[in-house]
Amino acid sequence: MAIRTSIRRRLMLFSLILFLVIFIGGSTAFILSTWQIAHINAGQELARAVEIERIKLESSVNSEITVALKMADSPIIQAYFANPGDPELEKIAFSEIGGYRRAFASNSVFWVNDADKKFYSDDAYAFTLDVDDPNNYWYLMTL
């Protein structure tokens, strides 16, 4: 009977140890798998969020470019740029530019008239551009 009890205890101990090894190994594999899936999902969600923000920015920039091109096609604004010294035409053109300015997200418009090189920001004269000044290299680059 002592041999039977000893075998039974060894069998129970072996079964308990085998159960614990399988349980700990399975739990570890489950936790690692769950963590990996969560990590992959977070990466995919972040990539989607970045793509959505990129599309929003691209859409916003395209919208701003469209408004600027439409403003440049205005016959009144074109006439004013051709003849910046006409005060009546300036008044009408500034009114039209103000209308376009409200369409921009920043509510801000600036321009340099090529005829007189005057820089305007939001309908206010800021300064006369000196194209020979190296600090104003941007002007010749944008023509």
mmCIF file of N, CA and C in Angstrom, residues 33-81:
data_model
loop_
_atom_site.group_PDB
_atom_site.id
_atom_site.type_symbol
_atom_site.label_atom_id
_atom_site.label_comp_id
_atom_site.label_asym_id
_atom_site.label_seq_id
_atom_site.Cartn_x
_atom_site.Cartn_y
_atom_site.Cartn_z
ATOM 1 N N SER A 33 0.674 37.162 -27.577
ATOM 2 C CA SER A 33 -0.122 37.260 -28.795
ATOM 3 C C SER A 33 -1.086 38.442 -28.722
ATOM 4 N N THR A 34 -1.728 38.620 -27.570
ATOM 5 C CA THR A 34 -2.642 39.754 -27.378
ATOM 6 C C THR A 34 -1.890 41.074 -27.489
ATOM 7 N N TRP A 35 -0.715 41.145 -26.876
ATOM 8 C CA TRP A 35 0.083 42.366 -26.943
ATOM 9 C C TRP A 35 0.493 42.669 -28.385
ATOM 10 N N GLN A 36 0.904 41.636 -29.122
ATOM 11 C CA GLN A 36 1.323 41.826 -30.508
ATOM 12 C C GLN A 36 0.147 42.294 -31.370
ATOM 13 N N ILE A 37 -1.018 41.714 -31.181
ATOM 14 C CA ILE A 37 -2.200 42.129 -31.944
ATOM 15 C C ILE A 37 -2.559 43.578 -31.613
ATOM 16 N N ALA A 38 -2.524 43.941 -30.330
ATOM 17 C CA ALA A 38 -2.822 45.313 -29.924
ATOM 18 C C ALA A 38 -1.806 46.286 -30.517
ATOM 19 N N HIS A 39 -0.548 45.889 -30.524
ATOM 20 C CA HIS A 39 0.518 46.734 -31.087
ATOM 21 C C HIS A 39 0.307 46.945 -32.587
ATOM 22 N N ILE A 40 -0.013 45.881 -33.290
ATOM 23 C CA ILE A 40 -0.261 45.985 -34.735
ATOM 24 C C ILE A 40 -1.481 46.859 -35.008
ATOM 25 N N ASN A 41 -2.545 46.666 -34.235
ATOM 26 C CA ASN A 41 -3.754 47.468 -34.412
ATOM 27 C C ASN A 41 -3.505 48.944 -34.137
ATOM 28 N N ALA A 42 -2.706 49.230 -33.103
ATOM 29 C CA ALA A 42 -2.381 50.627 -32.789
ATOM 30 C C ALA A 42 -1.583 51.247 -33.933
ATOM 31 N N GLY A 43 -0.652 50.505 -34.489
ATOM 32 C CA GLY A 43 0.133 51.009 -35.622
ATOM 33 C C GLY A 43 -0.739 51.282 -36.835
ATOM 34 N N GLN A 44 -1.664 50.377 -37.110
ATOM 35 C CA GLN A 44 -2.564 50.577 -38.252
ATOM 36 C C GLN A 44 -3.491 51.762 -38.014
ATOM 37 N N GLU A 45 -3.972 51.913 -36.784
ATOM 38 C CA GLU A 45 -4.851 53.041 -36.458
ATOM 39 C C GLU A 45 -4.096 54.360 -36.592
ATOM 40 N N LEU A 46 -2.862 54.395 -36.141
ATOM 41 C CA LEU A 46 -2.038 55.597 -36.275
ATOM 42 C C LEU A 46 -1.781 55.917 -37.746
ATOM 43 N N ALA A 47 -1.510 54.898 -38.544
ATOM 44 C CA ALA A 47 -1.284 55.113 -39.982
ATOM 45 C C ALA A 47 -2.543 55.668 -40.643
ATOM 46 N N ARG A 48 -3.710 55.160 -40.258
ATOM 47 C CA ARG A 48 -4.968 55.681 -40.805
ATOM 48 C C ARG A 48 -5.188 57.130 -40.386
ATOM 49 N N ALA A 49 -4.892 57.438 -39.125
ATOM 50 C CA ALA A 49 -5.066 58.811 -38.639
ATOM 51 C C ALA A 49 -4.138 59.773 -39.389
ATOM 52 N N VAL A 50 -2.909 59.360 -39.619
ATOM 53 C CA VAL A 50 -1.952 60.196 -40.365
ATOM 54 C C VAL A 50 -2.442 60.400 -41.797
ATOM 55 N N GLU A 51 -2.941 59.356 -42.413
ATOM 56 C CA GLU A 51 -3.447 59.459 -43.787
ATOM 57 C C GLU A 51 -4.655 60.400 -43.855
ATOM 58 N N ILE A 52 -5.542 60.316 -42.872
ATOM 59 C CA ILE A 52 -6.705 61.211 -42.839
ATOM 60 C C ILE A 52 -6.259 62.659 -42.703
ATOM 61 N N GLU A 53 -5.295 62.924 -41.824
ATOM 62 C CA GLU A 53 -4.786 64.290 -41.646
ATOM 63 C C GLU A 53 -4.087 64.788 -42.913
ATOM 64 N N ARG A 54 -3.369 63.898 -43.599
ATOM 65 C CA ARG A 54 -2.711 64.279 -44.850
ATOM 66 C C ARG A 54 -3.746 64.661 -45.901
ATOM 67 N N ILE A 55 -4.812 63.889 -45.986
ATOM 68 C CA ILE A 55 -5.873 64.178 -46.954
ATOM 69 C C ILE A 55 -6.564 65.495 -46.609
ATOM 70 N N LYS A 56 -6.796 65.752 -45.316
ATOM 71 C CA LYS A 56 -7.405 67.026 -44.905
ATOM 72 C C LYS A 56 -6.513 68.204 -45.292
ATOM 73 N N LEU A 57 -5.214 68.078 -45.028
ATOM 74 C CA LEU A 57 -4.273 69.146 -45.365
ATOM 75 C C LEU A 57 -4.220 69.363 -46.869
ATOM 76 N N GLU A 58 -4.149 68.275 -47.619
ATOM 77 C CA GLU A 58 -4.108 68.379 -49.079
ATOM 78 C C GLU A 58 -5.372 69.052 -49.611
ATOM 79 N N SER A 59 -6.499 68.693 -49.062
ATOM 80 C CA SER A 59 -7.773 69.288 -49.470
ATOM 81 C C SER A 59 -7.802 70.777 -49.148
ATOM 82 N N SER A 60 -7.317 71.134 -47.965
ATOM 83 C CA SER A 60 -7.285 72.536 -47.561
ATOM 84 C C SER A 60 -6.374 73.360 -48.468
ATOM 85 N N VAL A 61 -5.197 72.811 -48.761
ATOM 86 C CA VAL A 61 -4.251 73.518 -49.632
ATOM 87 C C VAL A 61 -4.836 73.668 -51.039
ATOM 88 N N ASN A 62 -5.447 72.603 -51.549
ATOM 89 C CA ASN A 62 -6.069 72.683 -52.874
ATOM 90 C C ASN A 62 -7.178 73.727 -52.898
ATOM 91 N N SER A 63 -7.938 73.819 -51.830
ATOM 92 C CA SER A 63 -9.005 74.810 -51.737
ATOM 93 C C SER A 63 -8.425 76.226 -51.764
ATOM 94 N N GLU A 64 -7.360 76.435 -51.007
ATOM 95 C CA GLU A 64 -6.721 77.757 -50.965
ATOM 96 C C GLU A 64 -6.133 78.126 -52.341
ATOM 97 N N ILE A 65 -5.531 77.162 -52.996
ATOM 98 C CA ILE A 65 -4.973 77.414 -54.334
ATOM 99 C C ILE A 65 -6.086 77.754 -55.311
ATOM 100 N N THR A 66 -7.205 77.056 -55.226
ATOM 101 C CA THR A 66 -8.337 77.321 -56.112
ATOM 102 C C THR A 66 -8.845 78.746 -55.924
ATOM 103 N N VAL A 67 -8.973 79.176 -54.679
ATOM 104 C CA VAL A 67 -9.436 80.547 -54.406
ATOM 105 C C VAL A 67 -8.425 81.561 -54.946
ATOM 106 N N ALA A 68 -7.133 81.301 -54.750
ATOM 107 C CA ALA A 68 -6.105 82.227 -55.237
ATOM 108 C C ALA A 68 -6.126 82.314 -56.768
ATOM 109 N N LEU A 69 -6.292 81.175 -57.438
ATOM 110 C CA LEU A 69 -6.348 81.188 -58.899
ATOM 111 C C LEU A 69 -7.593 81.912 -59.395
ATOM 112 N N LYS A 70 -8.708 81.719 -58.706
ATOM 113 C CA LYS A 70 -9.943 82.410 -59.075
ATOM 114 C C LYS A 70 -9.780 83.913 -58.882
ATOM 115 N N MET A 71 -9.128 84.308 -57.797
ATOM 116 C CA MET A 71 -8.879 85.720 -57.543
ATOM 117 C C MET A 71 -7.982 86.299 -58.638
ATOM 118 N N ALA A 72 -6.975 85.555 -59.062
ATOM 119 C CA ALA A 72 -6.062 86.031 -60.103
ATOM 120 C C ALA A 72 -6.766 86.164 -61.449
ATOM 121 N N ASP A 73 -7.853 85.426 -61.661
ATOM 122 C CA ASP A 73 -8.613 85.505 -62.911
ATOM 123 C C ASP A 73 -9.628 86.643 -62.937
ATOM 124 N N SER A 74 -9.805 87.332 -61.825
ATOM 125 C CA SER A 74 -10.786 88.415 -61.761
ATOM 126 C C SER A 74 -10.394 89.560 -62.698
ATOM 127 N N PRO A 75 -11.270 89.966 -63.602
ATOM 128 C CA PRO A 75 -10.952 91.067 -64.516
ATOM 129 C C PRO A 75 -10.689 92.387 -63.787
ATOM 130 N N ILE A 76 -11.384 92.622 -62.704
ATOM 131 C CA ILE A 76 -11.185 93.871 -61.944
ATOM 132 C C ILE A 76 -9.794 93.885 -61.319
ATOM 133 N N ILE A 77 -9.407 92.778 -60.726
ATOM 134 C CA ILE A 77 -8.085 92.705 -60.096
ATOM 135 C C ILE A 77 -6.989 92.773 -61.155
ATOM 136 N N GLN A 78 -7.187 92.108 -62.279
ATOM 137 C CA GLN A 78 -6.208 92.177 -63.364
ATOM 138 C C GLN A 78 -6.073 93.610 -63.885
ATOM 139 N N ALA A 79 -7.200 94.315 -64.022
ATOM 140 C CA ALA A 79 -7.156 95.708 -64.495
ATOM 141 C C ALA A 79 -6.416 96.587 -63.489
ATOM 142 N N TYR A 80 -6.660 96.365 -62.201
ATOM 143 C CA TYR A 80 -5.961 97.150 -61.173
ATOM 144 C C TYR A 80 -4.459 96.870 -61.208
ATOM 145 N N PHE A 81 -4.063 95.601 -61.349
ATOM 146 C CA PHE A 81 -2.643 95.278 -61.397
ATOM 147 C C PHE A 81 -1.970 95.882 -62.633
#
